[in-house]
Amino acid sequence: MPKAKKPRTPFNLDATLPALLEALRSRRALNAADLGRLGVPPAARTEALACLAGEGFEATKTHVRIPLRDQLLAVLEERGMIPLQGLEKLVAGAAAKETKSTAEELAHKRQCFLVLRGKNHVLASSRTPVLDKDELRTLARATNALSKQCTTAMKGATPKTLLDQDVRELLLDIVTRPAKTTQPATPLAAPDLQELVVTEVRRLLRPQLGLTYVPDVVQALRSQHSVEAIQAALLDAARARRIELRPESGMGRLSAEDAALCPPGAHGTRLSWTRPLEEVLQ
């Protein structure tokens, strides 16, 4: 007589669920075929997918996955910036159209930034230093004005050019502002600190040069204010045309300690000299 087949042990989804959850967290998305490879029989796969979705995961027509927005934010946290083109290759369980749409939604909610880098669109972490709308407007106005001046200078048979100082002043708001960081932003210089800075620029003026050494100004105020706040006040005063900031001569005479006290200028320079302008303008 043939041996009787042993009755199959009924599939226990509750007992298998922890292993499925672990696999889902690791792979980020599972479909019905994946469940089969994990030992879930065909008859139980629909229920298994529903159970996984009930654990806080996201269900689609074909997958259950870690929510797509969470996947994108995790990739951004790890990489900082990622190209929008091919973004779907960095997540699981989502096609290109849905991935792009979710990325744009995150950018709309300011949970990340959509950045132009040349002709490419890049998704950037919300901690990435970027220009806000006001800064973009300032940059647009400055570059438009500079473009018109360059076009005019290049016209005609007689050679014409621009002053380095004029270009520097035109782009002052862009090229001399302290670089943004991912740390909590230093508050903008308060009006009273700007006033103190201008007062110190006048007080510490070196008559033989007609200039004030910027580190002297910072040292005079740093007991009560941070170096970053004083630098911001210097830049604000320059934008308000109350003082003029000048870069180092380029002869390498600025010590590392003094350079750290000077606001950054164009082309990696430090703005180490200043002079008051208000008397001249009045």
PDB file of C-alpha atoms in Angstrom:
ATOM      1  CA  MET A   1       0.000   0.000   0.000  1.00  0.00           C
ATOM      2  CA  PRO A   2       1.282   3.521  -0.808  1.00  0.00           C
ATOM      3  CA  LYS A   3       2.272   5.607   2.138  1.00  0.00           C
ATOM      4  CA  ALA A   4      -0.286   8.169   3.211  1.00  0.00           C
ATOM      5  CA  LYS A   5       0.815  11.772   2.628  1.00  0.00           C
ATOM      6  CA  LYS A   6       1.473  13.756   5.749  1.00  0.00           C
ATOM      7  CA  PRO A   7      -0.986  16.582   6.148  1.00  0.00           C
ATOM      8  CA  ARG A   8       0.556  19.993   5.381  1.00  0.00           C
ATOM      9  CA  THR A   9       1.100  22.287   8.307  1.00  0.00           C
ATOM     10  CA  PRO A  10      -1.175  25.287   7.823  1.00  0.00           C
ATOM     11  CA  PHE A  11       0.712  28.475   6.981  1.00  0.00           C
ATOM     12  CA  ASN A  12       0.961  30.739  10.009  1.00  0.00           C
ATOM     13  CA  LEU A  13       1.143  34.357   8.816  1.00  0.00           C
ATOM     14  CA  ASP A  14       1.468  35.761  12.343  1.00  0.00           C
ATOM     15  CA  ALA A  15       4.573  33.671  12.953  1.00  0.00           C
ATOM     16  CA  THR A  16       6.088  34.689   9.594  1.00  0.00           C
ATOM     17  CA  LEU A  17       5.278  38.404   9.858  1.00  0.00           C
ATOM     18  CA  PRO A  18       8.410  39.433  11.854  1.00  0.00           C
ATOM     19  CA  ALA A  19      10.678  37.928   9.170  1.00  0.00           C
ATOM     20  CA  LEU A  20       8.670  39.664   6.446  1.00  0.00           C
ATOM     21  CA  LEU A  21       8.947  43.003   8.240  1.00  0.00           C
ATOM     22  CA  GLU A  22      12.699  42.588   8.591  1.00  0.00           C
ATOM     23  CA  ALA A  23      13.012  41.796   4.877  1.00  0.00           C
ATOM     24  CA  LEU A  24      10.860  44.792   3.974  1.00  0.00           C
ATOM     25  CA  ARG A  25      12.934  47.181   6.053  1.00  0.00           C
ATOM     26  CA  SER A  26      16.092  45.809   4.436  1.00  0.00           C
ATOM     27  CA  ARG A  27      14.889  45.722   0.812  1.00  0.00           C
ATOM     28  CA  ARG A  28      12.555  48.745   1.167  1.00  0.00           C
ATOM     29  CA  ALA A  29       9.891  47.100  -1.055  1.00  0.00           C
ATOM     30  CA  LEU A  30       8.367  43.650  -1.529  1.00  0.00           C
ATOM     31  CA  ASN A  31       5.995  42.283  -4.177  1.00  0.00           C
ATOM     32  CA  ALA A  32       4.070  39.019  -4.375  1.00  0.00           C
ATOM     33  CA  ALA A  33       7.000  37.169  -5.974  1.00  0.00           C
ATOM     34  CA  ASP A  34       9.282  38.322  -3.158  1.00  0.00           C
ATOM     35  CA  LEU A  35       6.807  36.943  -0.637  1.00  0.00           C
ATOM     36  CA  GLY A  36       6.920  33.590  -2.432  1.00  0.00           C
ATOM     37  CA  ARG A  37      10.669  33.457  -2.100  1.00  0.00           C
ATOM     38  CA  LEU A  38      10.226  34.229   1.599  1.00  0.00           C
ATOM     39  CA  GLY A  39       7.979  31.195   2.024  1.00  0.00           C
ATOM     40  CA  VAL A  40       4.519  32.743   1.769  1.00  0.00           C
ATOM     41  CA  PRO A  41       2.173  30.500  -0.284  1.00  0.00           C
ATOM     42  CA  PRO A  42       0.128  32.062  -3.140  1.00  0.00           C
ATOM     43  CA  ALA A  43      -3.126  31.870  -1.225  1.00  0.00           C
ATOM     44  CA  ALA A  44      -1.709  33.954   1.648  1.00  0.00           C
ATOM     45  CA  ARG A  45       0.213  36.619  -0.300  1.00  0.00           C
ATOM     46  CA  THR A  46      -2.608  39.131  -0.662  1.00  0.00           C
ATOM     47  CA  GLU A  47      -3.302  38.916   3.068  1.00  0.00           C
ATOM     48  CA  ALA A  48       0.412  39.186   3.829  1.00  0.00           C
ATOM     49  CA  LEU A  49       0.743  42.353   1.737  1.00  0.00           C
ATOM     50  CA  ALA A  50      -2.261  43.841   3.530  1.00  0.00           C
ATOM     51  CA  CYS A  51      -0.775  42.990   6.926  1.00  0.00           C
ATOM     52  CA  LEU A  52       2.523  44.644   5.998  1.00  0.00           C
ATOM     53  CA  ALA A  53       0.679  47.758   4.821  1.00  0.00           C
ATOM     54  CA  GLY A  54      -1.114  47.824   8.142  1.00  0.00           C
ATOM     55  CA  GLU A  55       2.244  48.045   9.915  1.00  0.00           C
ATOM     56  CA  GLY A  56       2.770  51.574   8.583  1.00  0.00           C
ATOM     57  CA  PHE A  57       4.192  50.731   5.178  1.00  0.00           C
ATOM     58  CA  GLU A  58       2.830  51.968   1.856  1.00  0.00           C
ATOM     59  CA  ALA A  59       0.783  49.747  -0.452  1.00  0.00           C
ATOM     60  CA  THR A  60       0.761  50.140  -4.248  1.00  0.00           C
ATOM     61  CA  LYS A  61      -0.822  47.976  -6.971  1.00  0.00           C
ATOM     62  CA  THR A  62       2.262  45.771  -7.118  1.00  0.00           C
ATOM     63  CA  HIS A  63       4.300  46.390  -3.963  1.00  0.00           C
ATOM     64  CA  VAL A  64       4.270  47.188  -0.322  1.00  0.00           C
ATOM     65  CA  ARG A  65       7.129  49.522   0.489  1.00  0.00           C
ATOM     66  CA  ILE A  66       8.705  51.930   2.924  1.00  0.00           C
ATOM     67  CA  PRO A  67       6.820  55.170   2.136  1.00  0.00           C
ATOM     68  CA  LEU A  68       8.401  56.744  -0.929  1.00  0.00           C
ATOM     69  CA  ARG A  69       8.840  60.144   0.737  1.00  0.00           C
ATOM     70  CA  ASP A  70      10.723  58.469   3.604  1.00  0.00           C
ATOM     71  CA  GLN A  71      12.975  56.651   1.136  1.00  0.00           C
ATOM     72  CA  LEU A  72      13.801  59.902  -0.660  1.00  0.00           C
ATOM     73  CA  LEU A  73      14.503  61.784   2.555  1.00  0.00           C
ATOM     74  CA  ALA A  74      16.750  58.950   3.745  1.00  0.00           C
ATOM     75  CA  VAL A  75      18.770  59.027   0.497  1.00  0.00           C
ATOM     76  CA  LEU A  76      19.089  62.813   0.778  1.00  0.00           C
ATOM     77  CA  GLU A  77      20.227  62.531   4.384  1.00  0.00           C
ATOM     78  CA  GLU A  78      22.925  60.112   3.280  1.00  0.00           C
ATOM     79  CA  ARG A  79      24.079  61.841   0.071  1.00  0.00           C
ATOM     80  CA  GLY A  80      23.114  65.500   0.502  1.00  0.00           C
ATOM     81  CA  MET A  81      22.354  66.023  -3.195  1.00  0.00           C
ATOM     82  CA  ILE A  82      21.117  63.674  -5.931  1.00  0.00           C
ATOM     83  CA  PRO A  83      20.254  64.271  -9.607  1.00  0.00           C
ATOM     84  CA  LEU A  84      16.549  64.279 -10.403  1.00  0.00           C
ATOM     85  CA  GLN A  85      17.307  62.315 -13.572  1.00  0.00           C
ATOM     86  CA  GLY A  86      17.413  58.628 -12.636  1.00  0.00           C
ATOM     87  CA  LEU A  87      16.199  59.295  -9.091  1.00  0.00           C
ATOM     88  CA  GLU A  88      13.928  56.243  -9.255  1.00  0.00           C
ATOM     89  CA  LYS A  89      17.024  54.008  -9.320  1.00  0.00           C
ATOM     90  CA  LEU A  90      17.836  55.034  -5.758  1.00  0.00           C
ATOM     91  CA  VAL A  91      14.473  54.003  -4.305  1.00  0.00           C
ATOM     92  CA  ALA A  92      12.528  50.741  -4.334  1.00  0.00           C
ATOM     93  CA  GLY A  93       9.009  50.004  -5.515  1.00  0.00           C
ATOM     94  CA  ALA A  94       8.417  53.200  -7.524  1.00  0.00           C
ATOM     95  CA  ALA A  95       8.603  54.228 -11.181  1.00  0.00           C
ATOM     96  CA  ALA A  96      10.245  57.395 -12.489  1.00  0.00           C
ATOM     97  CA  LYS A  97       7.052  59.463 -12.813  1.00  0.00           C
ATOM     98  CA  GLU A  98       5.888  58.800  -9.239  1.00  0.00           C
ATOM     99  CA  THR A  99       9.377  59.336  -7.826  1.00  0.00           C
ATOM    100  CA  LYS A 100       9.724  62.709  -9.565  1.00  0.00           C
ATOM    101  CA  SER A 101       6.231  63.760  -8.451  1.00  0.00           C
ATOM    102  CA  THR A 102       6.985  62.848  -4.830  1.00  0.00           C
ATOM    103  CA  ALA A 103      10.306  64.711  -4.958  1.00  0.00           C
ATOM    104  CA  GLU A 104       8.560  67.844  -6.266  1.00  0.00           C
ATOM    105  CA  GLU A 105       5.958  67.551  -3.508  1.00  0.00           C
ATOM    106  CA  LEU A 106       8.715  67.385  -0.873  1.00  0.00           C
ATOM    107  CA  ALA A 107      10.325  70.481  -2.409  1.00  0.00           C
ATOM    108  CA  HIS A 108       6.987  72.299  -2.399  1.00  0.00           C
ATOM    109  CA  LYS A 109       6.653  71.547   1.318  1.00  0.00           C
ATOM    110  CA  ARG A 110      10.252  72.793   1.878  1.00  0.00           C
ATOM    111  CA  GLN A 111      11.356  69.384   3.128  1.00  0.00           C
ATOM    112  CA  CYS A 112      14.104  69.505   0.505  1.00  0.00           C
ATOM    113  CA  PHE A 113      15.215  71.824  -2.294  1.00  0.00           C
ATOM    114  CA  LEU A 114      14.974  71.484  -6.059  1.00  0.00           C
ATOM    115  CA  VAL A 115      18.190  73.066  -7.316  1.00  0.00           C
ATOM    116  CA  LEU A 116      19.430  74.060 -10.767  1.00  0.00           C
ATOM    117  CA  ARG A 117      23.070  73.165 -11.385  1.00  0.00           C
ATOM    118  CA  GLY A 118      23.834  74.247 -14.933  1.00  0.00           C
ATOM    119  CA  LYS A 119      21.217  72.483 -17.051  1.00  0.00           C
ATOM    120  CA  ASN A 120      20.592  69.756 -14.485  1.00  0.00           C
ATOM    121  CA  HIS A 121      17.892  69.565 -11.826  1.00  0.00           C
ATOM    122  CA  VAL A 122      19.189  68.293  -8.499  1.00  0.00           C
ATOM    123  CA  LEU A 123      17.353  67.359  -5.322  1.00  0.00           C
ATOM    124  CA  ALA A 124      19.122  68.712  -2.232  1.00  0.00           C
ATOM    125  CA  SER A 125      18.692  68.117   1.483  1.00  0.00           C
ATOM    126  CA  SER A 126      16.828  70.795   3.433  1.00  0.00           C
ATOM    127  CA  ARG A 127      20.126  71.416   5.277  1.00  0.00           C
ATOM    128  CA  THR A 128      21.886  72.440   2.051  1.00  0.00           C
ATOM    129  CA  PRO A 129      22.891  76.132   1.833  1.00  0.00           C
ATOM    130  CA  VAL A 130      20.860  77.653  -1.020  1.00  0.00           C
ATOM    131  CA  LEU A 131      19.730  81.097  -2.167  1.00  0.00           C
ATOM    132  CA  ASP A 132      16.276  82.226  -1.092  1.00  0.00           C
ATOM    133  CA  LYS A 133      13.954  84.195  -3.394  1.00  0.00           C
ATOM    134  CA  ASP A 134      15.197  87.592  -2.255  1.00  0.00           C
ATOM    135  CA  GLU A 135      18.794  86.540  -2.863  1.00  0.00           C
ATOM    136  CA  LEU A 136      17.870  85.193  -6.309  1.00  0.00           C
ATOM    137  CA  ARG A 137      16.275  88.543  -7.167  1.00  0.00           C
ATOM    138  CA  THR A 138      19.387  90.379  -5.958  1.00  0.00           C
ATOM    139  CA  LEU A 139      21.611  88.106  -8.023  1.00  0.00           C
ATOM    140  CA  ALA A 140      19.404  88.532 -11.100  1.00  0.00           C
ATOM    141  CA  ARG A 141      19.474  92.331 -10.832  1.00  0.00           C
ATOM    142  CA  ALA A 142      23.247  92.427 -10.275  1.00  0.00           C
ATOM    143  CA  THR A 143      24.094  90.059 -13.124  1.00  0.00           C
ATOM    144  CA  ASN A 144      21.670  91.781 -15.514  1.00  0.00           C
ATOM    145  CA  ALA A 145      23.268  95.147 -14.745  1.00  0.00           C
ATOM    146  CA  LEU A 146      26.743  93.686 -15.135  1.00  0.00           C
ATOM    147  CA  SER A 147      25.793  91.982 -18.412  1.00  0.00           C
ATOM    148  CA  LYS A 148      24.571  95.297 -19.861  1.00  0.00           C
ATOM    149  CA  GLN A 149      27.783  97.048 -18.800  1.00  0.00           C
ATOM    150  CA  CYS A 150      29.923  94.296 -20.332  1.00  0.00           C
ATOM    151  CA  THR A 151      27.961  94.464 -23.598  1.00  0.00           C
ATOM    152  CA  THR A 152      28.396  98.252 -23.735  1.00  0.00           C
ATOM    153  CA  ALA A 153      32.107  97.993 -22.928  1.00  0.00           C
ATOM    154  CA  MET A 154      32.702  95.554 -25.785  1.00  0.00           C
ATOM    155  CA  LYS A 155      30.939  97.712 -28.395  1.00  0.00           C
ATOM    156  CA  GLY A 156      32.786 100.035 -30.727  1.00  0.00           C
ATOM    157  CA  ALA A 157      36.281 100.197 -32.135  1.00  0.00           C
ATOM    158  CA  THR A 158      37.809 101.936 -29.109  1.00  0.00           C
ATOM    159  CA  PRO A 159      38.712  99.416 -26.339  1.00  0.00           C
ATOM    160  CA  LYS A 160      36.716  99.853 -23.128  1.00  0.00           C
ATOM    161  CA  THR A 161      36.616  97.866 -19.916  1.00  0.00           C
ATOM    162  CA  LEU A 162      35.262  97.929 -16.335  1.00  0.00           C
ATOM    163  CA  LEU A 163      36.908  98.762 -13.027  1.00  0.00           C
ATOM    164  CA  ASP A 164      37.545  95.768 -10.806  1.00  0.00           C
ATOM    165  CA  GLN A 165      36.288  97.839  -7.842  1.00  0.00           C
ATOM    166  CA  ASP A 166      32.991  98.665  -9.612  1.00  0.00           C
ATOM    167  CA  VAL A 167      32.342  95.004 -10.396  1.00  0.00           C
ATOM    168  CA  ARG A 168      33.197  94.062  -6.816  1.00  0.00           C
ATOM    169  CA  GLU A 169      30.732  96.624  -5.425  1.00  0.00           C
ATOM    170  CA  LEU A 170      28.007  95.614  -7.869  1.00  0.00           C
ATOM    171  CA  LEU A 171      28.223  92.009  -6.694  1.00  0.00           C
ATOM    172  CA  LEU A 172      28.864  92.851  -3.029  1.00  0.00           C
ATOM    173  CA  ASP A 173      25.649  91.260  -1.754  1.00  0.00           C
ATOM    174  CA  ILE A 174      26.530  87.989  -3.441  1.00  0.00           C
ATOM    175  CA  VAL A 175      30.296  87.544  -3.322  1.00  0.00           C
ATOM    176  CA  THR A 176      31.016  88.889   0.167  1.00  0.00           C
ATOM    177  CA  ARG A 177      28.174  87.478   2.228  1.00  0.00           C
ATOM    178  CA  PRO A 178      29.307  84.819   4.725  1.00  0.00           C
ATOM    179  CA  ALA A 179      28.783  81.312   3.404  1.00  0.00           C
ATOM    180  CA  LYS A 180      25.646  79.638   4.707  1.00  0.00           C
ATOM    181  CA  THR A 181      26.137  76.561   6.813  1.00  0.00           C
ATOM    182  CA  THR A 182      23.982  73.706   7.986  1.00  0.00           C
ATOM    183  CA  GLN A 183      24.317  74.995  11.537  1.00  0.00           C
ATOM    184  CA  PRO A 184      21.679  77.311  13.030  1.00  0.00           C
ATOM    185  CA  ALA A 185      22.051  80.593  11.216  1.00  0.00           C
ATOM    186  CA  THR A 186      23.724  83.499  12.975  1.00  0.00           C
ATOM    187  CA  PRO A 187      21.124  86.273  13.349  1.00  0.00           C
ATOM    188  CA  LEU A 188      21.599  89.232  11.043  1.00  0.00           C
ATOM    189  CA  ALA A 189      23.514  92.078  12.574  1.00  0.00           C
ATOM    190  CA  ALA A 190      21.269  94.253  14.702  1.00  0.00           C
ATOM    191  CA  PRO A 191      21.209  97.969  13.875  1.00  0.00           C
ATOM    192  CA  ASP A 192      22.950  98.844  17.147  1.00  0.00           C
ATOM    193  CA  LEU A 193      25.835  96.462  16.340  1.00  0.00           C
ATOM    194  CA  GLN A 194      26.185  98.028  12.895  1.00  0.00           C
ATOM    195  CA  GLU A 195      26.383 101.408  14.600  1.00  0.00           C
ATOM    196  CA  LEU A 196      29.087 100.125  16.957  1.00  0.00           C
ATOM    197  CA  VAL A 197      31.048  98.750  14.000  1.00  0.00           C
ATOM    198  CA  VAL A 198      30.932 102.068  12.142  1.00  0.00           C
ATOM    199  CA  THR A 199      31.973 103.906  15.310  1.00  0.00           C
ATOM    200  CA  GLU A 200      34.972 101.590  15.776  1.00  0.00           C
ATOM    201  CA  VAL A 201      35.961 101.975  12.120  1.00  0.00           C
ATOM    202  CA  ARG A 202      36.156 105.738  12.693  1.00  0.00           C
ATOM    203  CA  ARG A 203      37.871 105.457  16.092  1.00  0.00           C
ATOM    204  CA  LEU A 204      40.539 103.016  14.916  1.00  0.00           C
ATOM    205  CA  LEU A 205      41.261 104.817  11.646  1.00  0.00           C
ATOM    206  CA  ARG A 206      44.992 104.945  10.841  1.00  0.00           C
ATOM    207  CA  PRO A 207      45.457 108.575   9.706  1.00  0.00           C
ATOM    208  CA  GLN A 208      48.599 107.884   7.724  1.00  0.00           C
ATOM    209  CA  LEU A 209      46.692 105.346   5.603  1.00  0.00           C
ATOM    210  CA  GLY A 210      43.155 106.712   5.771  1.00  0.00           C
ATOM    211  CA  LEU A 211      42.082 103.121   6.500  1.00  0.00           C
ATOM    212  CA  THR A 212      41.104 100.936   9.455  1.00  0.00           C
ATOM    213  CA  TYR A 213      42.431  97.410   9.930  1.00  0.00           C
ATOM    214  CA  VAL A 214      39.400  95.097  10.132  1.00  0.00           C
ATOM    215  CA  PRO A 215      40.904  92.708  12.760  1.00  0.00           C
ATOM    216  CA  ASP A 216      41.300  95.746  15.069  1.00  0.00           C
ATOM    217  CA  VAL A 217      37.551  96.410  14.790  1.00  0.00           C
ATOM    218  CA  VAL A 218      36.660  92.768  15.466  1.00  0.00           C
ATOM    219  CA  GLN A 219      39.032  92.523  18.428  1.00  0.00           C
ATOM    220  CA  ALA A 220      37.514  95.697  19.941  1.00  0.00           C
ATOM    221  CA  LEU A 221      33.990  94.216  19.889  1.00  0.00           C
ATOM    222  CA  ARG A 222      34.428  90.459  20.270  1.00  0.00           C
ATOM    223  CA  SER A 223      34.201  90.490  24.058  1.00  0.00           C
ATOM    224  CA  GLN A 224      30.459  91.167  23.752  1.00  0.00           C
ATOM    225  CA  HIS A 225      29.657  89.895  20.227  1.00  0.00           C
ATOM    226  CA  SER A 226      30.577  86.836  18.183  1.00  0.00           C
ATOM    227  CA  VAL A 227      33.058  87.170  15.342  1.00  0.00           C
ATOM    228  CA  GLU A 228      30.342  86.031  12.908  1.00  0.00           C
ATOM    229  CA  ALA A 229      27.942  88.749  14.101  1.00  0.00           C
ATOM    230  CA  ILE A 230      30.625  91.448  13.798  1.00  0.00           C
ATOM    231  CA  GLN A 231      31.514  90.274  10.293  1.00  0.00           C
ATOM    232  CA  ALA A 232      27.830  90.376   9.346  1.00  0.00           C
ATOM    233  CA  ALA A 233      27.595  93.936  10.723  1.00  0.00           C
ATOM    234  CA  LEU A 234      30.638  94.968   8.659  1.00  0.00           C
ATOM    235  CA  LEU A 235      29.060  93.551   5.494  1.00  0.00           C
ATOM    236  CA  ASP A 236      25.706  95.171   6.280  1.00  0.00           C
ATOM    237  CA  ALA A 237      27.417  98.535   6.805  1.00  0.00           C
ATOM    238  CA  ALA A 238      29.217  98.109   3.469  1.00  0.00           C
ATOM    239  CA  ARG A 239      25.941  97.319   1.698  1.00  0.00           C
ATOM    240  CA  ALA A 240      24.449 100.441   3.270  1.00  0.00           C
ATOM    241  CA  ARG A 241      27.433 102.423   1.919  1.00  0.00           C
ATOM    242  CA  ARG A 242      28.436 103.515   5.413  1.00  0.00           C
ATOM    243  CA  ILE A 243      31.890 101.968   5.058  1.00  0.00           C
ATOM    244  CA  GLU A 244      34.011 100.532   2.270  1.00  0.00           C
ATOM    245  CA  LEU A 245      35.601  97.094   2.646  1.00  0.00           C
ATOM    246  CA  ARG A 246      38.798  96.286   0.794  1.00  0.00           C
ATOM    247  CA  PRO A 247      40.589  92.954   0.301  1.00  0.00           C
ATOM    248  CA  GLU A 248      44.118  92.195   1.398  1.00  0.00           C
ATOM    249  CA  SER A 249      46.856  93.254  -0.988  1.00  0.00           C
ATOM    250  CA  GLY A 250      47.612  89.672  -2.002  1.00  0.00           C
ATOM    251  CA  MET A 251      51.190  89.832  -0.696  1.00  0.00           C
ATOM    252  CA  GLY A 252      50.513  87.255   2.007  1.00  0.00           C
ATOM    253  CA  ARG A 253      51.070  89.562   4.944  1.00  0.00           C
ATOM    254  CA  LEU A 254      47.823  88.630   6.666  1.00  0.00           C
ATOM    255  CA  SER A 255      48.363  86.131   9.481  1.00  0.00           C
ATOM    256  CA  ALA A 256      46.061  83.131   9.798  1.00  0.00           C
ATOM    257  CA  GLU A 257      44.664  84.543  13.065  1.00  0.00           C
ATOM    258  CA  ASP A 258      43.838  87.920  11.510  1.00  0.00           C
ATOM    259  CA  ALA A 259      42.444  86.316   8.347  1.00  0.00           C
ATOM    260  CA  ALA A 260      39.923  84.412  10.467  1.00  0.00           C
ATOM    261  CA  LEU A 261      38.622  87.742  11.800  1.00  0.00           C
ATOM    262  CA  CYS A 262      38.056  89.254   8.349  1.00  0.00           C
ATOM    263  CA  PRO A 263      34.878  88.760   6.296  1.00  0.00           C
ATOM    264  CA  PRO A 264      35.376  86.683   3.128  1.00  0.00           C
ATOM    265  CA  GLY A 265      35.745  88.519  -0.168  1.00  0.00           C
ATOM    266  CA  ALA A 266      35.800  87.550  -3.816  1.00  0.00           C
ATOM    267  CA  HIS A 267      38.147  84.887  -5.209  1.00  0.00           C
ATOM    268  CA  GLY A 268      39.063  83.559  -1.760  1.00  0.00           C
ATOM    269  CA  THR A 269      40.338  86.898  -0.433  1.00  0.00           C
ATOM    270  CA  ARG A 270      39.660  88.355   3.009  1.00  0.00           C
ATOM    271  CA  LEU A 271      38.326  91.889   3.468  1.00  0.00           C
ATOM    272  CA  SER A 272      41.021  93.164   5.812  1.00  0.00           C
ATOM    273  CA  TRP A 273      40.796  96.957   5.394  1.00  0.00           C
ATOM    274  CA  THR A 274      37.923  99.402   5.689  1.00  0.00           C
ATOM    275  CA  ARG A 275      37.255 103.126   5.683  1.00  0.00           C
ATOM    276  CA  PRO A 276      34.231 105.213   6.678  1.00  0.00           C
ATOM    277  CA  LEU A 277      32.164 106.661   3.825  1.00  0.00           C
ATOM    278  CA  GLU A 278      29.424 108.625   5.596  1.00  0.00           C
ATOM    279  CA  GLU A 279      31.492 111.799   5.931  1.00  0.00           C
ATOM    280  CA  VAL A 280      32.274 111.627   2.204  1.00  0.00           C
ATOM    281  CA  LEU A 281      28.644 111.103   1.211  1.00  0.00           C
ATOM    282  CA  GLN A 282      27.150 113.831   3.381  1.00  0.00           C
TER     283      GLN A 282
END
